[in-house]
JSON list of C-alpha atoms and ligand atoms in Angstrom, two decimals:
[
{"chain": "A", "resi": 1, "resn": "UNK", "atom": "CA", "xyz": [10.30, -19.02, -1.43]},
{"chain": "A", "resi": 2, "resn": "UNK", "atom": "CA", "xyz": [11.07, -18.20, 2.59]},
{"chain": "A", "resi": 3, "resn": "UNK", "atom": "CA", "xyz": [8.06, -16.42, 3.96]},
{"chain": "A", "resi": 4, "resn": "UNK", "atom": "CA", "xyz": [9.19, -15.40, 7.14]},
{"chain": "A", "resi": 5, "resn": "UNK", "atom": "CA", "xyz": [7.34, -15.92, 10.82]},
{"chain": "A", "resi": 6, "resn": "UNK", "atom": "CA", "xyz": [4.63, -17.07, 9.13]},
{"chain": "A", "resi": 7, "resn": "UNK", "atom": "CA", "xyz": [2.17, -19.26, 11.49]},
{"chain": "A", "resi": 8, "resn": "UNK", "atom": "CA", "xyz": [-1.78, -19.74, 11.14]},
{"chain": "A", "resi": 9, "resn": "UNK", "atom": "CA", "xyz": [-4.22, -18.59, 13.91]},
{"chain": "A", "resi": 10, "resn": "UNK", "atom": "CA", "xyz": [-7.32, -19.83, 14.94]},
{"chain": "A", "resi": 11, "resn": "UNK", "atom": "CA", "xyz": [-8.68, -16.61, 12.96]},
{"chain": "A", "resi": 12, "resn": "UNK", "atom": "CA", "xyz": [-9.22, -18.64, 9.62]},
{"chain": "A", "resi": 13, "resn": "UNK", "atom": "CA", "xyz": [-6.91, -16.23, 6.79]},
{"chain": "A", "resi": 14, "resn": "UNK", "atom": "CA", "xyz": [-4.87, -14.04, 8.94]},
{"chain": "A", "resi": 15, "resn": "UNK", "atom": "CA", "xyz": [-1.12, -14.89, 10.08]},
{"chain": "A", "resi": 16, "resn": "UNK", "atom": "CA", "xyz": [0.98, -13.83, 12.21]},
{"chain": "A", "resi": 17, "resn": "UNK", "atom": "CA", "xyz": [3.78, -12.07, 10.30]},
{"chain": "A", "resi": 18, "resn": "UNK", "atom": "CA", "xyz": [7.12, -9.61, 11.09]},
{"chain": "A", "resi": 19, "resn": "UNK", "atom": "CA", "xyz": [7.97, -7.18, 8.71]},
{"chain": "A", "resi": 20, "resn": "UNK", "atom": "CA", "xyz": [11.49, -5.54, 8.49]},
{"chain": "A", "resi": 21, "resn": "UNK", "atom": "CA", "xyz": [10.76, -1.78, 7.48]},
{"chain": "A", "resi": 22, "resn": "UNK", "atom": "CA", "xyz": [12.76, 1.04, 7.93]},
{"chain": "A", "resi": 23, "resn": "UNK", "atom": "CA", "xyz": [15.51, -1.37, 9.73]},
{"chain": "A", "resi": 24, "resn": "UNK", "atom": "CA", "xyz": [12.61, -2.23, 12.66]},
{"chain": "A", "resi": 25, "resn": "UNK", "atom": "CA", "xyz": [10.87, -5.68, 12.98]},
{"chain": "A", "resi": 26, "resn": "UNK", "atom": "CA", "xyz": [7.28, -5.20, 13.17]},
{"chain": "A", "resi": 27, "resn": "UNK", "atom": "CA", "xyz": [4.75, -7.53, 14.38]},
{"chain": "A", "resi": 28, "resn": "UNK", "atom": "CA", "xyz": [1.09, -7.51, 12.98]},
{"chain": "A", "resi": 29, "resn": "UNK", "atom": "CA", "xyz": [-1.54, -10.26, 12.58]},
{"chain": "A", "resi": 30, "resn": "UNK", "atom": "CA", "xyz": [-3.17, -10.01, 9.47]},
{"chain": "A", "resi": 31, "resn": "UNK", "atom": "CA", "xyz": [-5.29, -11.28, 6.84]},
{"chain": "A", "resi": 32, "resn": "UNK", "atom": "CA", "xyz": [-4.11, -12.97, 4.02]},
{"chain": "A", "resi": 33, "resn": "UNK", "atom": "CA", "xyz": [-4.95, -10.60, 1.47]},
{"chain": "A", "resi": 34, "resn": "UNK", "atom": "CA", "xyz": [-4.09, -7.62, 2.78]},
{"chain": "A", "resi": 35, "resn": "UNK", "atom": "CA", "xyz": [-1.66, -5.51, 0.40]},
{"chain": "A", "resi": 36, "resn": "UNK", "atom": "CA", "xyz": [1.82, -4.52, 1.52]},
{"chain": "A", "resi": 37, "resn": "UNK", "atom": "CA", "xyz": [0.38, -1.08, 0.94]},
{"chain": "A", "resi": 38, "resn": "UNK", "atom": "CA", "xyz": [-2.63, -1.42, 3.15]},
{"chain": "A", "resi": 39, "resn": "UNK", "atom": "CA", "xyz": [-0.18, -3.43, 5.69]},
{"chain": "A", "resi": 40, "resn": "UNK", "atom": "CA", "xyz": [1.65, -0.10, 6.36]},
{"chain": "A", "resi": 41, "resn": "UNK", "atom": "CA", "xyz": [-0.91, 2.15, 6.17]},
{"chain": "A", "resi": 42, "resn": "UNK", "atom": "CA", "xyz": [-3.84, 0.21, 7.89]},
{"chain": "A", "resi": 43, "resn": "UNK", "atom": "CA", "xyz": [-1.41, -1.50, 10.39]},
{"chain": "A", "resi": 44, "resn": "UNK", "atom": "CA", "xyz": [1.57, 0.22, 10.84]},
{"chain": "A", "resi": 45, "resn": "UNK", "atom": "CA", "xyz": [0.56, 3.70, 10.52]},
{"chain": "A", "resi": 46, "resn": "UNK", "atom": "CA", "xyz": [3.16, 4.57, 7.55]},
{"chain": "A", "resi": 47, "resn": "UNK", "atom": "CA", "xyz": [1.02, 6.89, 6.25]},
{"chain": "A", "resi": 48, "resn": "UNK", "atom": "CA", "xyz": [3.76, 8.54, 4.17]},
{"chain": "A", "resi": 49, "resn": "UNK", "atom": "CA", "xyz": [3.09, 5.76, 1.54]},
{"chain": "A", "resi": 50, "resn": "UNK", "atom": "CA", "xyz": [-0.20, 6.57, -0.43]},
{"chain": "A", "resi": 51, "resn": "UNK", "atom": "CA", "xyz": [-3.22, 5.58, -2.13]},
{"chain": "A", "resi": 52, "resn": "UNK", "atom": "CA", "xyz": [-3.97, 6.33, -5.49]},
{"chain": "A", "resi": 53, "resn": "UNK", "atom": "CA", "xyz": [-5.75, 3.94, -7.33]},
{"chain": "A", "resi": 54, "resn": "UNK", "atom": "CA", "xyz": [-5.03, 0.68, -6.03]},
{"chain": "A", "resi": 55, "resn": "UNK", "atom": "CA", "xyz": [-4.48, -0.73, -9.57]},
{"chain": "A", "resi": 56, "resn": "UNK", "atom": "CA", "xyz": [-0.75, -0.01, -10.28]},
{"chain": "A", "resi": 57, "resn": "UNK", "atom": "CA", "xyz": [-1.64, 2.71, -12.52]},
{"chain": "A", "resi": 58, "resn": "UNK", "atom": "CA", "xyz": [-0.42, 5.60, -10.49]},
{"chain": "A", "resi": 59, "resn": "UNK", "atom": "CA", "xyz": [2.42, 5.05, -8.38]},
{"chain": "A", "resi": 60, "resn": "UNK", "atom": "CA", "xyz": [1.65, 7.03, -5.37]},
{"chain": "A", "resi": 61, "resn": "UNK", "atom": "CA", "xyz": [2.11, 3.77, -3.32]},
{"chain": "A", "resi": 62, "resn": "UNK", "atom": "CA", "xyz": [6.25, 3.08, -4.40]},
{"chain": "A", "resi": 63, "resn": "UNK", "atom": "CA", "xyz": [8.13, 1.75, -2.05]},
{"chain": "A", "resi": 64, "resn": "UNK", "atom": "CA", "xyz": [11.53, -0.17, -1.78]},
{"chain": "A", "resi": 65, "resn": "UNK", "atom": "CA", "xyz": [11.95, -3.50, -1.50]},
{"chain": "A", "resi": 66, "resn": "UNK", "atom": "CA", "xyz": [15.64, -4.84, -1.11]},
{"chain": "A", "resi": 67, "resn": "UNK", "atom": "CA", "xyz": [16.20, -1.91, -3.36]},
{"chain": "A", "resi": 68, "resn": "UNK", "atom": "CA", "xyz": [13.80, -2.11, -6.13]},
{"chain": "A", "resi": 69, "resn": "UNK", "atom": "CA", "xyz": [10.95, -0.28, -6.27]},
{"chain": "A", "resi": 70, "resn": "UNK", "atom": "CA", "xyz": [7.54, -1.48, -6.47]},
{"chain": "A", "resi": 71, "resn": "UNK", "atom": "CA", "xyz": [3.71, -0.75, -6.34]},
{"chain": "A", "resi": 72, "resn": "UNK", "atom": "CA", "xyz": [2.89, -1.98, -3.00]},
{"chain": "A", "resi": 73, "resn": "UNK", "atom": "CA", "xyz": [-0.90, -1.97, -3.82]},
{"chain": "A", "resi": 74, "resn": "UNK", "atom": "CA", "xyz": [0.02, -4.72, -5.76]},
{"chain": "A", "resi": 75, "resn": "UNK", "atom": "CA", "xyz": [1.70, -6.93, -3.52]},
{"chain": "A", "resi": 76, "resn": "UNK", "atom": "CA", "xyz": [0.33, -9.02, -0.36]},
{"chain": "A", "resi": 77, "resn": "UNK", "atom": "CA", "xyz": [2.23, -8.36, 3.00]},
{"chain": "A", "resi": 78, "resn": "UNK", "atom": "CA", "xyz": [2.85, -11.54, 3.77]},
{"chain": "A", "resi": 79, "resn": "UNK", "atom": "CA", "xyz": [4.86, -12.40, 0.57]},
{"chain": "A", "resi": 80, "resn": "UNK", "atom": "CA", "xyz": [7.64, -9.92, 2.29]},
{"chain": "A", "resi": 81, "resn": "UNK", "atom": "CA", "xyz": [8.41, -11.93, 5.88]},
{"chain": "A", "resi": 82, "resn": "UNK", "atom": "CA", "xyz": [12.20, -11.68, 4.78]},
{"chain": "A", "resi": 83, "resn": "UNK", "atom": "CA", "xyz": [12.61, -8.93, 3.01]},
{"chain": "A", "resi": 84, "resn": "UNK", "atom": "CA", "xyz": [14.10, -4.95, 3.48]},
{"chain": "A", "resi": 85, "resn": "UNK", "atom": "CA", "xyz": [11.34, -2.54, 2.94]},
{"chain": "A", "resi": 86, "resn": "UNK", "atom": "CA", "xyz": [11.56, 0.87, 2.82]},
{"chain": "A", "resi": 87, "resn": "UNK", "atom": "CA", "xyz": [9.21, 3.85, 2.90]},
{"chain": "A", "resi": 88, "resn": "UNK", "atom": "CA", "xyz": [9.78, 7.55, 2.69]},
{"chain": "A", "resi": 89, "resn": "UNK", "atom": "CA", "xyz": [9.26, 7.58, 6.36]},
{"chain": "A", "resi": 90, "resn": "UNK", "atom": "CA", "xyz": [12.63, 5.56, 5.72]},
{"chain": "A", "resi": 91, "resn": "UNK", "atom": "CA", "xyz": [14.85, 7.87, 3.90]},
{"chain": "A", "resi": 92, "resn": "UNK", "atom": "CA", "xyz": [14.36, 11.12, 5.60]},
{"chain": "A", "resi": 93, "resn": "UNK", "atom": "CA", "xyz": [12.85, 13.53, 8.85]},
{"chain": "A", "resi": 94, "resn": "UNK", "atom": "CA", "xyz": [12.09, 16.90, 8.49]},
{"chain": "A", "resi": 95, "resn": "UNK", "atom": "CA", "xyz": [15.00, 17.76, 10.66]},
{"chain": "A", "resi": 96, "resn": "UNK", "atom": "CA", "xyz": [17.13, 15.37, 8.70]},
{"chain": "A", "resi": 97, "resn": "UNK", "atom": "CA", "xyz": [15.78, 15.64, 5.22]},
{"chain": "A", "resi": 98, "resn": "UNK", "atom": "CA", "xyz": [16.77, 12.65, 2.43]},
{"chain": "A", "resi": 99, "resn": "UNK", "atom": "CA", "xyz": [19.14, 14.76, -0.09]},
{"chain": "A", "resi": 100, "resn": "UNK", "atom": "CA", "xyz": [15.72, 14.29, -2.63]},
{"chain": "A", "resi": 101, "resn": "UNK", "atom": "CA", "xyz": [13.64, 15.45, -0.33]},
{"chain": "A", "resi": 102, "resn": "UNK", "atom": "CA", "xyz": [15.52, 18.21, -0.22]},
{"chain": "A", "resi": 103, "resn": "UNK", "atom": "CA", "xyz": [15.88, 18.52, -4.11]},
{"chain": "A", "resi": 104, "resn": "UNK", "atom": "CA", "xyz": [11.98, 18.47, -4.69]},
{"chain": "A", "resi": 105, "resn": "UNK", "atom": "CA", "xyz": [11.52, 21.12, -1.97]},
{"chain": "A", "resi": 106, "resn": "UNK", "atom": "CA", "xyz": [14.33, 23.65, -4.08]},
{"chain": "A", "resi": 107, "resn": "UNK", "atom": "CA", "xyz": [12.99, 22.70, -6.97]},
{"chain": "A", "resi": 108, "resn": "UNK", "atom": "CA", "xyz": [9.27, 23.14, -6.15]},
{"chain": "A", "resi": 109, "resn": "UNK", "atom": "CA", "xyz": [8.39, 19.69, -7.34]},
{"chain": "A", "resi": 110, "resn": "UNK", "atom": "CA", "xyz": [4.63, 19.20, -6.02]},
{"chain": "A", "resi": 111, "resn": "UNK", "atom": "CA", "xyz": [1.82, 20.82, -5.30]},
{"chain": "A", "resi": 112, "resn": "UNK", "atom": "CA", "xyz": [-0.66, 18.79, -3.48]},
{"chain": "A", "resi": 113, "resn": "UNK", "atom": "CA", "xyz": [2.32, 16.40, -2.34]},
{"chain": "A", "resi": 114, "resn": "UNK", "atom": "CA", "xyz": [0.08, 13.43, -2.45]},
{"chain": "A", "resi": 115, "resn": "UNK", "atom": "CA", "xyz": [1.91, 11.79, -5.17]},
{"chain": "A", "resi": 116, "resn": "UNK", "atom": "CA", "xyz": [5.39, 12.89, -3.79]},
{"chain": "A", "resi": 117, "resn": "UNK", "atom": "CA", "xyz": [6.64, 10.05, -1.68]},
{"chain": "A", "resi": 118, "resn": "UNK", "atom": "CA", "xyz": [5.88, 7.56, -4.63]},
{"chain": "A", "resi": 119, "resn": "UNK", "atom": "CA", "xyz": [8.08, 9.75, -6.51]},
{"chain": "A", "resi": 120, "resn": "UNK", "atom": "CA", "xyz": [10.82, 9.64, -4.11]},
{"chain": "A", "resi": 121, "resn": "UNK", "atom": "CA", "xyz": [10.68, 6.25, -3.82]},
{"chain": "A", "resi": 122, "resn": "UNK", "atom": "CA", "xyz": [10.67, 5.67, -7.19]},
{"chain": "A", "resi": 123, "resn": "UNK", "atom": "CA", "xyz": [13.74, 7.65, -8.23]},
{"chain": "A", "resi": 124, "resn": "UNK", "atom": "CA", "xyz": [16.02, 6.53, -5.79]},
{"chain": "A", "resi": 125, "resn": "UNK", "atom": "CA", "xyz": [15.66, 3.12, -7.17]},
{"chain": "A", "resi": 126, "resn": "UNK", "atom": "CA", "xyz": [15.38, 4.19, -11.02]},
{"chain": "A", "resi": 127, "resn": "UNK", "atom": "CA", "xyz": [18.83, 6.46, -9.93]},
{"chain": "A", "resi": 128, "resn": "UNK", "atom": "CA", "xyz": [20.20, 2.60, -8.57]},
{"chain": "A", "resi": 129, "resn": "UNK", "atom": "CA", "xyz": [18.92, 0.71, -11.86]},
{"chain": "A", "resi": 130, "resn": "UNK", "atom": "CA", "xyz": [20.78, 3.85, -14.23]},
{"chain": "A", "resi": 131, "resn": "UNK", "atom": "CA", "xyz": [23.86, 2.47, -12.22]},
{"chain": "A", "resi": 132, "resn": "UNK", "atom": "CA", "xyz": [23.12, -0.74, -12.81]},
{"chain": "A", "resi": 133, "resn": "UNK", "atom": "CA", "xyz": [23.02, -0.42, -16.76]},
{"chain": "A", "resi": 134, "resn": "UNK", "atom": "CA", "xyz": [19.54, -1.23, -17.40]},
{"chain": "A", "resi": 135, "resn": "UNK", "atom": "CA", "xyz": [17.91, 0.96, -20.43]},
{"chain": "A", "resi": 136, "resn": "UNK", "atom": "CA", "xyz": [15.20, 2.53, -20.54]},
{"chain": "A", "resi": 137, "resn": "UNK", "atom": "CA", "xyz": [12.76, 2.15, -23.59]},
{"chain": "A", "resi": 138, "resn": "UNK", "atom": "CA", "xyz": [13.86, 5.45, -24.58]},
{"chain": "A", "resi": 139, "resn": "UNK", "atom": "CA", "xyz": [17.53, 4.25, -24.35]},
{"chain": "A", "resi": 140, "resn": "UNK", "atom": "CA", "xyz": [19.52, 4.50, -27.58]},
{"chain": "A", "resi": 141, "resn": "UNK", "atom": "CA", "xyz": [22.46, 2.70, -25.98]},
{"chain": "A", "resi": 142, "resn": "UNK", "atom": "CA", "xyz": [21.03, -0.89, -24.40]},
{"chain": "A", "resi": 143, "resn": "UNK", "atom": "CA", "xyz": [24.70, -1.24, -23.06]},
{"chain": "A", "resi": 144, "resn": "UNK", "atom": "CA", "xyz": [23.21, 1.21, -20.08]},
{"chain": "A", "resi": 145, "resn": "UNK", "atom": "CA", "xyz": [26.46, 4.35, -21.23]},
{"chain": "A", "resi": 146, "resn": "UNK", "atom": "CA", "xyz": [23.43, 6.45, -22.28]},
{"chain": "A", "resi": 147, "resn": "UNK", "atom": "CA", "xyz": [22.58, 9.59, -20.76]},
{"chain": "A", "resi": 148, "resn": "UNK", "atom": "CA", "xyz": [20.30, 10.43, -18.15]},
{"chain": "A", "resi": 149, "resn": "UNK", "atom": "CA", "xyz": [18.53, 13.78, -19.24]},
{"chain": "A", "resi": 150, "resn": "UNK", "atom": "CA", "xyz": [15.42, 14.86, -19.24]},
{"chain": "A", "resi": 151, "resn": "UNK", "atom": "CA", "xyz": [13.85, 12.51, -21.89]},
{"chain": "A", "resi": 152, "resn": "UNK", "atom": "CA", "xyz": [15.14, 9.39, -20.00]},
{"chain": "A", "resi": 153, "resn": "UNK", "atom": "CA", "xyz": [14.25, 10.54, -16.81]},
{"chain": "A", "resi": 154, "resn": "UNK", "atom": "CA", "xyz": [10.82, 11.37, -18.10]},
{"chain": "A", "resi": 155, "resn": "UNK", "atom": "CA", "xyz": [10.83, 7.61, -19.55]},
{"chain": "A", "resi": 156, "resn": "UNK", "atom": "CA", "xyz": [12.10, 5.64, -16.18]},
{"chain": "A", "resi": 157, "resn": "UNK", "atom": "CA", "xyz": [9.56, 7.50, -14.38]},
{"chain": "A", "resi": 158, "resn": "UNK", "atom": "CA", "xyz": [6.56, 6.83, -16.30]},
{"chain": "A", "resi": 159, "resn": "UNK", "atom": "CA", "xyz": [4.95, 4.64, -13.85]},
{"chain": "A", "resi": 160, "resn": "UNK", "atom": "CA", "xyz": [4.62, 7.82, -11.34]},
{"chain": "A", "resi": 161, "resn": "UNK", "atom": "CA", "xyz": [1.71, 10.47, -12.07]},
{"chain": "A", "resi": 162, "resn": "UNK", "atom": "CA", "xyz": [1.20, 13.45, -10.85]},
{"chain": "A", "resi": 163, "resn": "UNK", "atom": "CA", "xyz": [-2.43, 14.73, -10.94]},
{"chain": "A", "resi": 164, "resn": "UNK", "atom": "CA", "xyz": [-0.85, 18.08, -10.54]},
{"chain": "A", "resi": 165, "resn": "UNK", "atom": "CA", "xyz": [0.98, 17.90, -13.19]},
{"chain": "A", "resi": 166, "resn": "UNK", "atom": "CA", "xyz": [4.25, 19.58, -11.49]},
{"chain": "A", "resi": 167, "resn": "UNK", "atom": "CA", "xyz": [6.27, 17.09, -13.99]},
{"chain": "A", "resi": 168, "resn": "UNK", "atom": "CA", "xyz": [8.65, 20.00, -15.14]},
{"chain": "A", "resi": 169, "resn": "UNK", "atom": "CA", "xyz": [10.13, 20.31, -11.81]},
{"chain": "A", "resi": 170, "resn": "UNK", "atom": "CA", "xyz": [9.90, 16.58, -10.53]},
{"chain": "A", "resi": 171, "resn": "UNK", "atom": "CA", "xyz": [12.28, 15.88, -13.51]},
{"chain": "A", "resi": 172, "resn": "UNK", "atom": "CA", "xyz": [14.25, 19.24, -12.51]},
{"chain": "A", "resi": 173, "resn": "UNK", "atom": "CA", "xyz": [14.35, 17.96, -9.07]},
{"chain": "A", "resi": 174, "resn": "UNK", "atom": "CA", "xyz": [15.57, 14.67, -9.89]},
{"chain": "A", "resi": 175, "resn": "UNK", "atom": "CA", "xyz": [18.51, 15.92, -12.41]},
{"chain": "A", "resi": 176, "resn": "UNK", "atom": "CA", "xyz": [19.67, 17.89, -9.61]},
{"chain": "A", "resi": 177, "resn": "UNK", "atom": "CA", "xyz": [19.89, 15.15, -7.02]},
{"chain": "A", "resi": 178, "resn": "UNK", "atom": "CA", "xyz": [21.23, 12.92, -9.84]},
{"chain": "A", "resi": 179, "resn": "UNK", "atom": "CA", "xyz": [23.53, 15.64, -10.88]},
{"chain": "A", "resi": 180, "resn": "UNK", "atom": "CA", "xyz": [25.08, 16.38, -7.28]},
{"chain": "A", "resi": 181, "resn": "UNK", "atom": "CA", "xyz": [25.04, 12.29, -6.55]},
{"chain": "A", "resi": 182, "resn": "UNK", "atom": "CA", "xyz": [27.29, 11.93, -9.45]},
{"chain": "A", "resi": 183, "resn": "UNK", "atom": "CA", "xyz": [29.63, 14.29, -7.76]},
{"chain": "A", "resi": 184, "resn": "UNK", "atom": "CA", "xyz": [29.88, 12.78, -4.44]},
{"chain": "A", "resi": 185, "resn": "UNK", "atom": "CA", "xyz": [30.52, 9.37, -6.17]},
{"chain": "A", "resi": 186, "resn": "UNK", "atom": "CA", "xyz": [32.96, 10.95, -8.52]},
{"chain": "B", "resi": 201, "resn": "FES", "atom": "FE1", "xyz": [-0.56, 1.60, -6.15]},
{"chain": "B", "resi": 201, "resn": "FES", "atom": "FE2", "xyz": [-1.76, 3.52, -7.57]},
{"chain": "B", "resi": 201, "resn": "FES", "atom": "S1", "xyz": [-1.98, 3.07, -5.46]},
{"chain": "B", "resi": 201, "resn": "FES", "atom": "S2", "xyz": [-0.17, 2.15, -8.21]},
{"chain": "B", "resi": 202, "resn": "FES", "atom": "FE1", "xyz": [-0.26, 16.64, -6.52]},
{"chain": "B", "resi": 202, "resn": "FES", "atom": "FE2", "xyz": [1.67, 15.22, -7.67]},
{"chain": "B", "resi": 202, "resn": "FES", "atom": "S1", "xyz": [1.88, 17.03, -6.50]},
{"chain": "B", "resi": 202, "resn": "FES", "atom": "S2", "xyz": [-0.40, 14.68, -7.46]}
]
């Protein structure tokens, strides 16, 4: 698998390493085990992508990798020298708000916020995989024609909590975006 710049240091465990986030190359020397999350929190100041538990339990730290979506707590930085990444700081400004952004904040969909980028994250890709045909567990059609309502959404985003429990209008926010992306595409 290509790793990227990747060269050793005199520092025993770090590299040298670029990452390609947000369509920037970014250069940071770093230890070997430091987490993709950590790498663009600790180094690149992306603090947009959070810290829940650390364990991919919660979520709070989704972000997109060539498309997908994954816990970046779980991941080390330097496994993604050649790859698109992607964080909330990413899809949207305030001035210039990503159409979910600007679903959650019509549809009230947080309270604290902390958990809100993951969520973002997160749906755009699960919105991507729904086009894609992949079923959910919930799915009763695993030829991907079934329907994405509540119950599904619920289901495909399971791996994003919300301490605040402001589920109700997450979903409601996301059925709207999904609802007026279906349009454009139409
Ligand atoms: Fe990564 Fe919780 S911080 S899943
Ligand atoms: Fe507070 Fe989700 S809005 S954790």
């Amino acid at each position: 698998m290509g790793r990227g710049n990747l060269s050793w240091t005199k520092a025993e465990a770090h590299v040298d390493l670029a990452l390609t986030v947000n369509g920037a190359r970014r250069s940071l020397t770093i230890d070997t085990r430091v987490t993709l999350l950590d790498a663009l929190r600790e180094h690149l100041q992306l603090t947009g992508t959070k810290k829940g538990c650390d364990h991919g339990q919660c979520g709070a730290c989704t972000v997109l990798v060539n498309g997908r979506r994954i816990n970046s707590c779980l991941s080390l930085a330097m496994m993604h020298g050649v790859d698109e990444i992607v964080t909330i700081e990413g899809l949207g400004t305030p001035e210039a708000l990503h159409p979910l952004q600007a679903a959650f904040i019509e549809a009230d969909g947080f309270q604290c916020g902390y958990c809100t980028s993951g969520q973002i994250c997160s749906a755009i890709a699960m919105l991507d995989e729904v086009d894609a045909g992949w079923p959910s567990h919930v799915s009763e059609d695993l030829d991907g024609h079934s329907t994405l309502d509540s119950h599904e959404i619920r289901e495909r985003m399971s791996g994003n909590l919300c301490r605040c429990a402001a589920y109700p209008r997450i979903v409601e926010a996301i059925e709207a975006y999904a609802g007026d992306r279906r349009e454009t595409t139409a």
